[in-house]
Short mmCIF file of C-alpha atoms in Angstrom, two decimals:
data_model
loop_
_atom_site.label_atom_id
_atom_site.label_comp_id
_atom_site.label_asym_id
_atom_site.label_seq_id
_atom_site.Cartn_x
_atom_site.Cartn_y
_atom_site.Cartn_z
CA MET A 18 396.89 -46.21 20.02
CA SER A 19 395.09 -49.52 20.20
CA VAL A 20 391.96 -50.54 22.03
CA GLU A 21 393.91 -53.42 23.61
CA LYS A 22 396.40 -51.06 25.27
CA ARG A 23 393.61 -48.84 26.51
CA ASP A 24 391.81 -51.84 28.03
CA GLU A 25 395.05 -53.01 29.69
CA ARG A 26 395.48 -49.56 31.22
CA MET A 27 391.83 -49.62 32.32
CA LEU A 28 392.37 -52.93 34.17
CA GLU A 29 395.54 -51.60 35.75
CA LEU A 30 393.79 -48.51 37.14
CA ASN A 31 390.84 -50.59 38.31
CA ALA A 32 393.17 -52.96 40.15
CA LYS A 33 394.56 -49.96 42.05
CA GLY A 34 391.07 -49.30 43.39
CA LEU A 35 390.17 -46.31 41.23
CA ALA A 36 386.50 -45.72 40.55
CA ASN A 37 385.09 -45.50 37.03
CA GLU A 38 384.80 -41.72 37.32
CA GLU A 39 388.48 -41.51 38.28
CA ILE A 40 389.61 -43.79 35.48
CA GLN A 41 387.77 -41.86 32.78
CA PRO A 42 389.83 -38.60 32.75
CA ILE A 43 393.08 -40.56 32.94
CA LEU A 44 392.16 -42.61 29.87
CA ALA A 45 390.91 -39.51 28.07
CA LYS A 46 394.31 -37.88 28.55
CA GLU A 47 396.39 -40.95 27.67
CA PHE A 48 394.16 -42.18 24.84
CA PRO A 49 392.52 -39.06 23.35
CA ALA A 50 391.44 -40.89 20.19
CA LEU A 51 389.59 -43.54 22.19
CA ILE A 52 387.55 -41.47 24.65
CA VAL A 53 385.05 -43.45 26.73
CA THR A 54 382.50 -42.53 29.38
CA ALA A 55 382.38 -43.81 32.96
CA ARG A 56 379.39 -45.98 32.04
CA THR A 57 381.31 -47.48 29.11
CA ILE A 58 384.27 -48.17 31.42
CA ALA A 59 381.98 -50.04 33.80
CA ASP A 60 380.65 -52.13 30.94
CA ARG A 61 384.11 -52.88 29.54
CA LEU A 62 385.46 -53.89 32.96
CA TRP A 63 382.50 -56.19 33.54
CA ARG A 64 383.05 -57.82 30.13
CA MET A 65 386.74 -58.34 30.99
CA GLY A 66 385.84 -59.97 34.33
CA ALA A 67 386.86 -57.08 36.59
CA LYS A 68 384.79 -55.53 39.38
CA ALA A 69 383.92 -52.00 38.39
CA PHE A 70 382.59 -49.50 40.92
CA SER A 71 381.53 -45.86 41.02
CA GLU A 72 382.51 -43.08 43.39
CA GLY A 73 380.47 -42.98 46.58
CA SER A 74 379.09 -46.51 46.22
CA SER A 75 379.55 -49.07 48.96
CA ASP A 76 380.71 -52.64 48.44
CA GLN A 77 377.15 -53.84 49.09
CA GLU A 78 375.73 -51.48 46.45
CA GLN A 79 378.36 -52.62 43.97
CA GLN A 80 377.50 -56.25 44.64
CA GLU A 81 373.79 -55.55 44.17
CA GLU A 82 374.49 -53.82 40.86
CA ARG A 83 376.59 -56.77 39.71
CA ASN A 84 373.91 -59.25 40.77
CA ALA A 85 371.20 -57.31 38.93
CA SER A 86 373.34 -57.14 35.80
CA GLN A 87 374.13 -60.83 36.01
CA GLN A 88 370.45 -61.70 36.41
CA LEU A 89 369.59 -59.56 33.38
CA VAL A 90 372.25 -61.28 31.29
CA GLU A 91 371.07 -64.73 32.38
CA HIS A 92 367.47 -63.80 31.57
CA MET A 93 368.46 -62.58 28.09
CA LEU A 94 370.45 -65.76 27.46
CA ASP A 95 367.50 -67.90 28.54
CA LYS A 96 365.11 -66.01 26.26
CA THR A 97 367.56 -66.23 23.37
CA ALA A 98 367.93 -69.98 23.84
CA GLU A 99 364.14 -70.34 24.03
CA PHE A 100 363.67 -68.32 20.81
CA ILE A 101 366.25 -70.37 18.93
CA ARG A 102 364.78 -73.62 20.25
CA ASP A 103 361.21 -72.71 19.25
CA HIS A 104 362.07 -71.05 15.91
CA LYS A 105 361.10 -73.28 13.00
CA PRO A 106 363.64 -73.69 10.21
CA MET A 107 362.82 -72.56 6.68
CA PRO A 108 361.20 -75.22 4.49
CA PRO A 109 363.69 -77.20 2.43
CA VAL A 110 364.17 -76.39 -1.24
CA PRO A 111 361.72 -78.63 -3.17
CA ASP A 112 363.22 -81.49 -5.11
CA LYS A 113 361.85 -80.19 -8.41
CA ILE A 114 363.68 -76.88 -7.87
CA ARG A 115 366.91 -78.62 -6.91
CA ALA A 116 366.67 -80.87 -9.96
CA VAL A 117 369.28 -80.54 -12.69
CA ARG A 118 367.46 -82.55 -15.36
CA ILE A 119 364.61 -80.80 -17.18
CA GLU A 120 362.36 -83.85 -16.95
CA ASP A 121 362.63 -83.73 -13.14
CA MET A 122 361.84 -80.01 -12.81
CA GLY A 123 358.07 -80.37 -13.04
CA PHE A 124 357.40 -77.76 -15.72
CA ASN A 125 354.14 -79.37 -16.77
CA THR A 126 351.67 -76.45 -16.64
CA LEU A 127 350.38 -75.34 -20.03
CA GLN A 128 350.90 -71.60 -20.55
CA GLU A 129 350.11 -69.17 -23.36
CA ALA A 130 352.26 -66.45 -24.89
CA VAL A 131 351.04 -62.86 -25.29
CA ALA A 132 352.62 -60.31 -27.62
CA LEU A 133 351.52 -56.69 -27.57
CA PHE A 134 351.69 -54.94 -30.94
CA SER A 135 351.14 -51.21 -31.35
CA ASP A 136 352.31 -47.90 -32.76
CA LEU A 137 354.13 -49.19 -35.82
CA HIS A 138 353.13 -46.10 -37.86
CA TYR A 139 354.00 -47.78 -41.15
CA TYR A 140 355.15 -45.31 -43.80
CA SER A 141 355.62 -42.50 -41.32
CA ARG A 142 358.62 -40.38 -42.26
CA ILE A 143 360.57 -38.41 -39.67
CA ASP A 144 363.50 -36.63 -41.29
CA ARG A 145 366.39 -36.45 -38.86
CA ARG A 146 367.43 -33.16 -40.48
CA ALA A 147 364.26 -31.67 -39.00
CA SER A 148 365.24 -32.72 -35.48
CA ASN A 149 369.03 -32.21 -35.39
CA GLY A 150 369.44 -35.97 -35.33
CA LEU A 151 367.24 -36.54 -32.28
CA ALA A 152 364.56 -38.40 -34.24
CA GLU A 153 364.45 -40.45 -37.43
CA TYR A 154 361.92 -42.90 -38.85
CA ASN A 155 361.01 -44.15 -42.30
CA ILE A 156 359.67 -47.27 -43.97
CA ASP A 157 363.09 -48.92 -44.11
CA ILE A 158 363.59 -48.44 -40.37
CA ALA A 159 360.00 -49.55 -39.72
CA ARG A 160 360.44 -52.77 -41.70
CA GLU A 161 363.73 -53.48 -39.95
CA ARG A 162 362.09 -53.09 -36.53
CA PHE A 163 359.06 -55.10 -37.64
CA THR A 164 361.50 -57.88 -38.49
CA ARG A 165 363.25 -57.53 -35.13
CA TRP A 166 359.88 -57.79 -33.39
CA ARG A 167 359.21 -61.04 -35.22
CA ASN A 168 362.66 -62.39 -34.42
CA GLY A 169 362.38 -61.30 -30.79
CA ILE A 170 359.13 -63.18 -30.31
CA LEU A 171 360.50 -66.31 -31.96
CA ARG A 172 363.75 -66.08 -29.98
CA PHE A 173 362.07 -65.70 -26.59
CA THR A 174 359.69 -68.48 -27.60
CA GLN A 175 362.65 -70.76 -28.27
CA ILE A 176 363.87 -70.11 -24.73
CA HIS A 177 360.49 -70.67 -23.09
CA GLN A 178 359.66 -73.80 -25.07
CA LEU A 179 362.87 -75.47 -23.94
CA VAL A 180 361.28 -76.13 -20.54
CA LEU A 181 357.64 -74.99 -20.78
CA GLU A 182 354.60 -76.13 -22.71
CA VAL A 183 353.61 -73.08 -24.77
CA LYS A 184 351.42 -73.85 -27.79
CA THR A 185 349.34 -70.70 -28.31
CA LEU A 186 350.39 -67.15 -29.15
CA ASN A 187 347.97 -64.30 -28.46
CA ILE A 188 348.72 -61.13 -30.43
CA LEU A 189 346.96 -58.10 -28.99
CA ALA A 190 347.07 -55.44 -31.70
CA LEU A 191 346.47 -52.11 -29.97
CA GLY A 192 346.40 -49.74 -32.92
CA ASP A 193 348.29 -47.14 -34.95
CA ASP A 194 349.67 -49.68 -37.40
CA LEU A 195 349.55 -47.05 -40.17
CA GLU A 196 350.59 -43.40 -40.24
CA GLY A 197 347.22 -42.24 -41.54
CA HIS A 198 345.54 -40.26 -44.31
CA GLY A 199 347.69 -37.14 -44.04
CA GLU A 200 345.16 -34.69 -42.60
CA MET A 201 345.24 -35.51 -38.89
CA PHE A 202 347.48 -32.52 -38.19
CA GLY A 203 348.86 -29.73 -40.31
CA SER A 204 352.20 -31.23 -41.33
CA GLN A 205 351.24 -34.91 -41.40
CA ALA A 206 351.32 -35.09 -45.19
CA LEU A 207 354.96 -33.98 -45.03
CA GLN A 208 355.72 -36.73 -42.52
CA MET A 209 354.59 -39.77 -44.52
CA SER A 210 356.02 -41.45 -47.59
CA GLU A 211 352.88 -43.07 -49.07
CA SER A 212 349.17 -42.36 -49.29
CA ILE A 213 346.85 -44.32 -47.02
CA ASN A 214 345.96 -46.82 -49.78
CA PHE A 215 349.57 -47.83 -50.31
CA GLN A 216 350.19 -47.83 -46.56
CA ILE A 217 347.48 -50.47 -46.24
CA LEU A 218 348.83 -52.57 -49.10
CA GLY A 219 352.40 -52.55 -47.78
CA PHE A 220 351.38 -53.28 -44.19
CA VAL A 221 349.09 -56.15 -45.21
CA GLU A 222 351.80 -57.76 -47.30
CA ASP A 223 354.41 -57.66 -44.54
CA ALA A 224 352.03 -58.54 -41.68
CA VAL A 225 350.79 -61.68 -43.46
CA ASP A 226 354.36 -62.90 -43.89
CA ILE A 227 355.25 -62.24 -40.24
CA ILE A 228 352.10 -63.81 -38.78
CA LEU A 229 352.54 -66.99 -40.82
CA SER A 230 356.15 -67.24 -39.62
CA PHE A 231 354.89 -67.60 -36.03
CA LEU A 232 353.34 -70.95 -37.00
CA GLU A 233 356.88 -72.31 -37.08
CA ARG A 234 356.78 -72.20 -33.27
CA TYR A 235 353.10 -72.18 -32.29
CA GLU A 236 350.27 -74.61 -32.95
CA HIS A 237 347.66 -71.86 -32.77
CA ILE A 238 347.63 -68.05 -33.01
CA ASN A 239 344.89 -65.85 -31.62
CA ILE A 240 344.79 -62.21 -32.76
CA VAL A 241 342.63 -59.47 -31.22
CA LYS A 242 342.64 -56.10 -32.98
CA VAL A 243 341.31 -52.76 -31.68
CA PRO A 244 341.44 -49.57 -33.79
CA GLY A 245 343.96 -46.78 -33.30
CA ASN A 246 343.41 -43.08 -33.81
CA HIS A 247 345.81 -42.89 -36.79
CA GLY A 248 343.47 -45.15 -38.73
CA ARG A 249 340.52 -42.81 -38.45
CA ILE A 250 338.88 -41.68 -41.67
CA THR A 251 338.02 -38.10 -40.66
CA ALA A 252 340.51 -35.27 -40.39
CA ARG A 253 339.34 -34.07 -36.98
CA ALA A 254 339.31 -36.38 -33.98
CA LYS A 255 336.02 -34.93 -32.78
CA SER A 256 334.37 -36.01 -36.03
CA ALA A 257 335.72 -39.58 -35.92
CA TYR A 258 333.40 -42.59 -35.74
CA THR A 259 335.35 -45.46 -34.19
CA PRO A 260 334.09 -48.33 -36.44
CA ASP A 261 335.13 -46.39 -39.57
CA ASN A 262 338.85 -47.07 -39.47
CA PHE A 263 341.46 -47.85 -42.11
CA GLU A 264 343.21 -50.26 -39.74
CA THR A 265 340.05 -52.35 -39.43
CA LEU A 266 340.00 -52.68 -43.20
CA ALA A 267 343.70 -53.63 -43.27
CA TRP A 268 343.28 -56.37 -40.67
CA GLU A 269 340.27 -57.86 -42.45
CA MET A 270 342.46 -58.07 -45.55
CA ILE A 271 345.24 -59.71 -43.50
CA ALA A 272 342.79 -62.23 -42.05
CA GLU A 273 341.34 -63.08 -45.44
CA ARG A 274 344.80 -63.59 -46.92
CA ILE A 275 345.82 -65.86 -44.05
CA ARG A 276 342.52 -67.77 -44.13
CA SER A 277 343.42 -69.12 -47.54
CA THR A 278 346.40 -70.85 -45.91
CA THR A 279 345.19 -71.70 -42.40
CA GLY A 280 341.39 -72.02 -42.79
CA GLY A 281 338.54 -70.71 -40.66
CA GLU A 282 335.08 -69.20 -41.03
CA TRP A 283 333.84 -65.63 -40.55
CA GLU A 284 331.21 -64.65 -38.00
CA THR A 285 329.96 -61.17 -37.11
CA PRO A 286 328.24 -61.12 -33.70
CA ASN A 287 327.82 -57.81 -31.84
CA GLY A 288 329.23 -55.94 -34.83
CA ASN A 289 332.71 -57.45 -34.43
CA ARG A 290 334.39 -59.63 -37.05
CA HIS A 291 335.63 -63.06 -35.96
CA LEU A 292 337.52 -65.57 -38.09
CA GLU A 293 337.69 -68.85 -36.16
CA GLY A 294 338.29 -72.54 -36.72
CA GLY A 295 341.69 -72.41 -38.40
CA LEU A 296 345.28 -72.25 -37.22
CA VAL A 297 345.01 -68.46 -36.87
CA ASP A 298 341.92 -66.87 -35.31
CA PHE A 299 341.14 -63.17 -35.80
CA HIS A 300 338.90 -61.01 -33.62
CA ILE A 301 338.56 -57.56 -35.19
CA ILE A 302 336.85 -55.22 -32.75
CA LYS A 303 334.92 -52.32 -34.24
CA GLY A 304 334.58 -50.42 -30.95
CA ALA A 305 337.28 -48.72 -28.89
CA ILE A 306 337.61 -51.48 -26.28
CA GLY A 307 337.97 -55.23 -26.69
CA PHE A 308 337.87 -57.97 -24.07
CA ILE A 309 339.51 -61.38 -24.05
CA GLU A 310 339.98 -64.04 -21.40
CA ILE A 311 343.39 -65.71 -21.47
CA MET A 312 343.97 -68.72 -19.21
CA GLY A 313 341.08 -67.52 -17.03
CA TRP A 314 342.34 -63.92 -16.73
CA LEU A 315 340.10 -61.13 -18.01
CA CYS A 316 341.95 -58.66 -20.23
CA ALA A 317 340.77 -55.37 -21.70
CA LEU A 318 342.58 -53.75 -24.60
CA ARG A 319 342.30 -50.40 -26.32
CA HIS A 320 344.48 -47.92 -28.11
CA GLY A 321 343.84 -45.24 -25.52
CA GLN A 322 344.12 -41.95 -27.38
CA SER A 323 341.59 -40.36 -25.01
CA ILE A 324 343.48 -41.47 -21.89
CA LYS A 325 346.43 -39.64 -20.34
CA GLY A 326 349.40 -41.14 -18.49
CA LEU A 327 349.08 -43.96 -16.00
CA ASN A 328 348.77 -41.82 -12.88
CA ALA A 329 346.91 -38.75 -14.14
CA THR A 330 344.04 -37.89 -11.79
CA TYR A 331 340.58 -38.64 -13.22
CA THR A 332 341.87 -39.00 -16.79
CA GLY A 333 344.74 -41.49 -16.37
CA ALA A 334 344.85 -45.17 -17.26
CA ILE A 335 344.70 -46.43 -13.66
CA ASP A 336 341.63 -44.35 -12.90
CA ASN A 337 340.08 -45.36 -16.22
CA LYS A 338 340.59 -49.05 -15.45
CA LEU A 339 338.92 -48.78 -12.05
CA ARG A 340 335.93 -47.09 -13.67
CA LEU A 341 335.74 -49.76 -16.37
CA ASN A 342 335.56 -52.40 -13.63
CA SER A 343 332.27 -50.88 -12.51
CA VAL A 344 331.02 -50.44 -16.07
CA ILE A 345 331.37 -54.13 -16.96
CA GLY A 346 330.51 -55.38 -13.48
CA GLU A 347 333.68 -57.37 -12.81
CA GLN A 348 337.37 -56.83 -12.25
CA ILE A 349 339.62 -56.47 -15.24
CA ASN A 350 342.81 -58.34 -14.39
CA TYR A 351 344.97 -56.83 -17.14
CA TYR A 352 344.33 -53.57 -18.94
CA PHE A 353 346.48 -53.18 -22.07
CA LYS A 354 346.82 -49.83 -23.84
CA ALA A 355 349.15 -48.01 -26.23
CA HIS A 356 349.24 -44.54 -27.88
CA LEU A 357 351.76 -42.75 -25.63
CA HIS A 358 354.77 -44.62 -27.09
CA GLU A 359 356.23 -45.25 -23.60
CA ALA A 360 356.41 -48.71 -22.02
CA GLN A 361 355.00 -48.51 -18.48
CA SER A 362 353.03 -50.63 -16.05
CA ALA A 363 351.38 -50.22 -12.67
CA GLU A 364 349.58 -52.46 -10.18
CA HIS A 365 346.97 -50.46 -8.30
CA GLU A 366 344.64 -53.18 -7.07
CA ILE A 367 344.79 -56.83 -6.05
CA ARG A 368 344.97 -58.91 -9.22
CA GLY A 369 344.64 -55.81 -11.36
CA GLU A 370 347.40 -54.32 -13.53
CA THR A 371 347.65 -51.66 -16.22
CA ILE A 372 350.23 -52.21 -18.95
CA GLN A 373 351.12 -49.57 -21.52
CA ASN A 374 353.00 -50.83 -24.55
CA GLY A 375 355.97 -49.15 -26.19
CA CYS A 376 356.29 -48.28 -29.88
CA PHE A 377 358.32 -48.92 -33.03
CA VAL A 378 359.07 -45.24 -33.70
CA GLY A 379 361.13 -44.07 -30.74
CA PRO A 380 361.71 -40.30 -30.56
CA SER A 381 359.52 -38.19 -32.84
CA LEU A 382 359.15 -34.50 -33.62
CA LEU A 383 356.18 -34.41 -31.27
CA SER A 384 357.97 -36.09 -28.37
CA ILE A 385 361.10 -33.93 -28.48
CA GLU A 386 359.42 -30.60 -29.26
CA MET A 387 356.63 -30.73 -26.68
CA SER A 388 357.05 -29.05 -23.29
CA ARG A 389 357.60 -32.40 -21.57
CA ALA A 390 360.28 -33.64 -23.94
CA ALA A 391 360.65 -37.41 -23.89
CA SER A 392 362.15 -40.26 -25.86
CA ASN A 393 362.92 -43.91 -25.36
CA ILE A 394 364.25 -47.00 -27.07
CA PRO A 395 361.53 -48.50 -29.31
CA SER A 396 360.15 -51.66 -27.72
CA GLN A 397 357.20 -54.06 -27.51
CA GLU A 398 356.06 -56.22 -24.60
CA PHE A 399 356.05 -60.03 -24.66
CA PHE A 400 355.17 -62.38 -21.78
CA LEU A 401 353.45 -65.61 -20.79
CA PHE A 402 350.15 -66.23 -19.01
CA HIS A 403 349.96 -68.85 -16.25
CA PRO A 404 346.53 -70.18 -15.17
CA ALA A 405 347.33 -69.62 -11.48
CA TYR A 406 349.76 -66.67 -11.48
CA GLY A 407 348.68 -64.59 -14.46
CA ARG A 408 351.35 -62.60 -16.30
CA THR A 409 354.79 -64.23 -15.95
CA HIS A 410 358.11 -64.40 -17.82
CA LEU A 411 358.06 -60.70 -18.70
CA ASN A 412 360.19 -59.91 -21.74
CA ARG A 413 360.68 -56.55 -23.39
CA ILE A 414 361.67 -56.77 -27.04
CA TYR A 415 363.98 -53.84 -27.82
CA LEU A 416 363.82 -52.85 -31.47
CA ALA A 417 366.82 -50.50 -31.74
CA THR A 418 370.07 -49.57 -30.05
CA VAL A 419 371.02 -46.18 -28.61
CA ASP A 420 373.38 -45.47 -31.50
CA GLU A 421 370.64 -46.27 -34.01
CA VAL A 422 368.23 -43.86 -32.34
CA ARG A 423 370.55 -40.90 -31.71
CA HIS A 424 372.39 -39.02 -34.45
CA LEU A 425 372.96 -35.78 -32.58
CA GLU A 426 375.18 -33.10 -34.13
CA VAL A 427 377.12 -30.95 -31.66
CA ILE A 428 378.81 -28.01 -33.36
CA GLY A 429 382.48 -27.82 -32.48
CA ARG A 430 382.64 -31.47 -31.50
CA ASP A 431 381.68 -33.47 -34.57
CA SER A 432 383.23 -31.13 -37.11
CA LYS A 433 386.77 -31.76 -35.87
#
């Protein structure tokens, strides 16, 4: 049954003088799949140009109803026409956005690149046999991912520099570059392949090579380093003194090695170590928190081992950032942290954002055995800073694939 046939039947019954209330049961019987009410019949008849009327209504009442309906329709049409007439069109697409030639696109604002670097845990050893294939990490995997991080930065830089002016790379080193001295927790010595001395030597050698490779794309590199908890000298966290940190020593060695190639002079104001004046500047922070202004945006950076997840009440990163605003007496625009091995971010204030970096490790014995089991693809954050818009061109550098991370054994499935 079609709507057209029902409407034809409706007009036929109306022409015979039947009221809407009389037409309704007839249509309901003949067209059970297209049931309509008396009010709907009146509306349909009016739309089809017929004169609908209800039981008990006089011709004068019907005419008054039609006149009122007609006036309402005319009023709505007038208001619609007025709205359309007064509505302003959207602004045209700017010529520089419509342009097809790069030189006509207007990309003439100098920007700076920012690479977060954290939780490398060089020389950590996670035996996949101890996790049923859910976690694996060793120095070979670490060096491979360190290389992918380098290549990812250079690759994204290639893309950005095709159309943008990007001359400076800021590396914000947020800690846990090394696995540690082997006494941080009971089984740590079983989960590392070298002592802390050789961890430092190997990391310094590889980091120098990678940092110098960035000069192939950047005119200047600016590195800010804050200490991580895995670099602490004491066994117990409660006994740790932040400035005494193996990572701080490693980065001073890296800076001194690079200085012989790129130049610069050391200064030590406020207890921090600064190497400036060459192609690569180093700012080695002895305390837990460092501050840097990039393109006019105030950034705070720390490892964050004493801070819980982003949204934890009182102890989370968002709450901690808001409190730091009051401590320093101004708003921190970007708060960078690490430690939890999970890439996350949150905006909780106007022009204020908290960014938590990922890691190189991926799943670990800790992450899969704890009550809130978690794992993710190893990654590091990379983006640009614009003087007017802040953090733009957000890129996440993934350091492994799913197949590389998971080696799960399911009995009865893999043995066949």
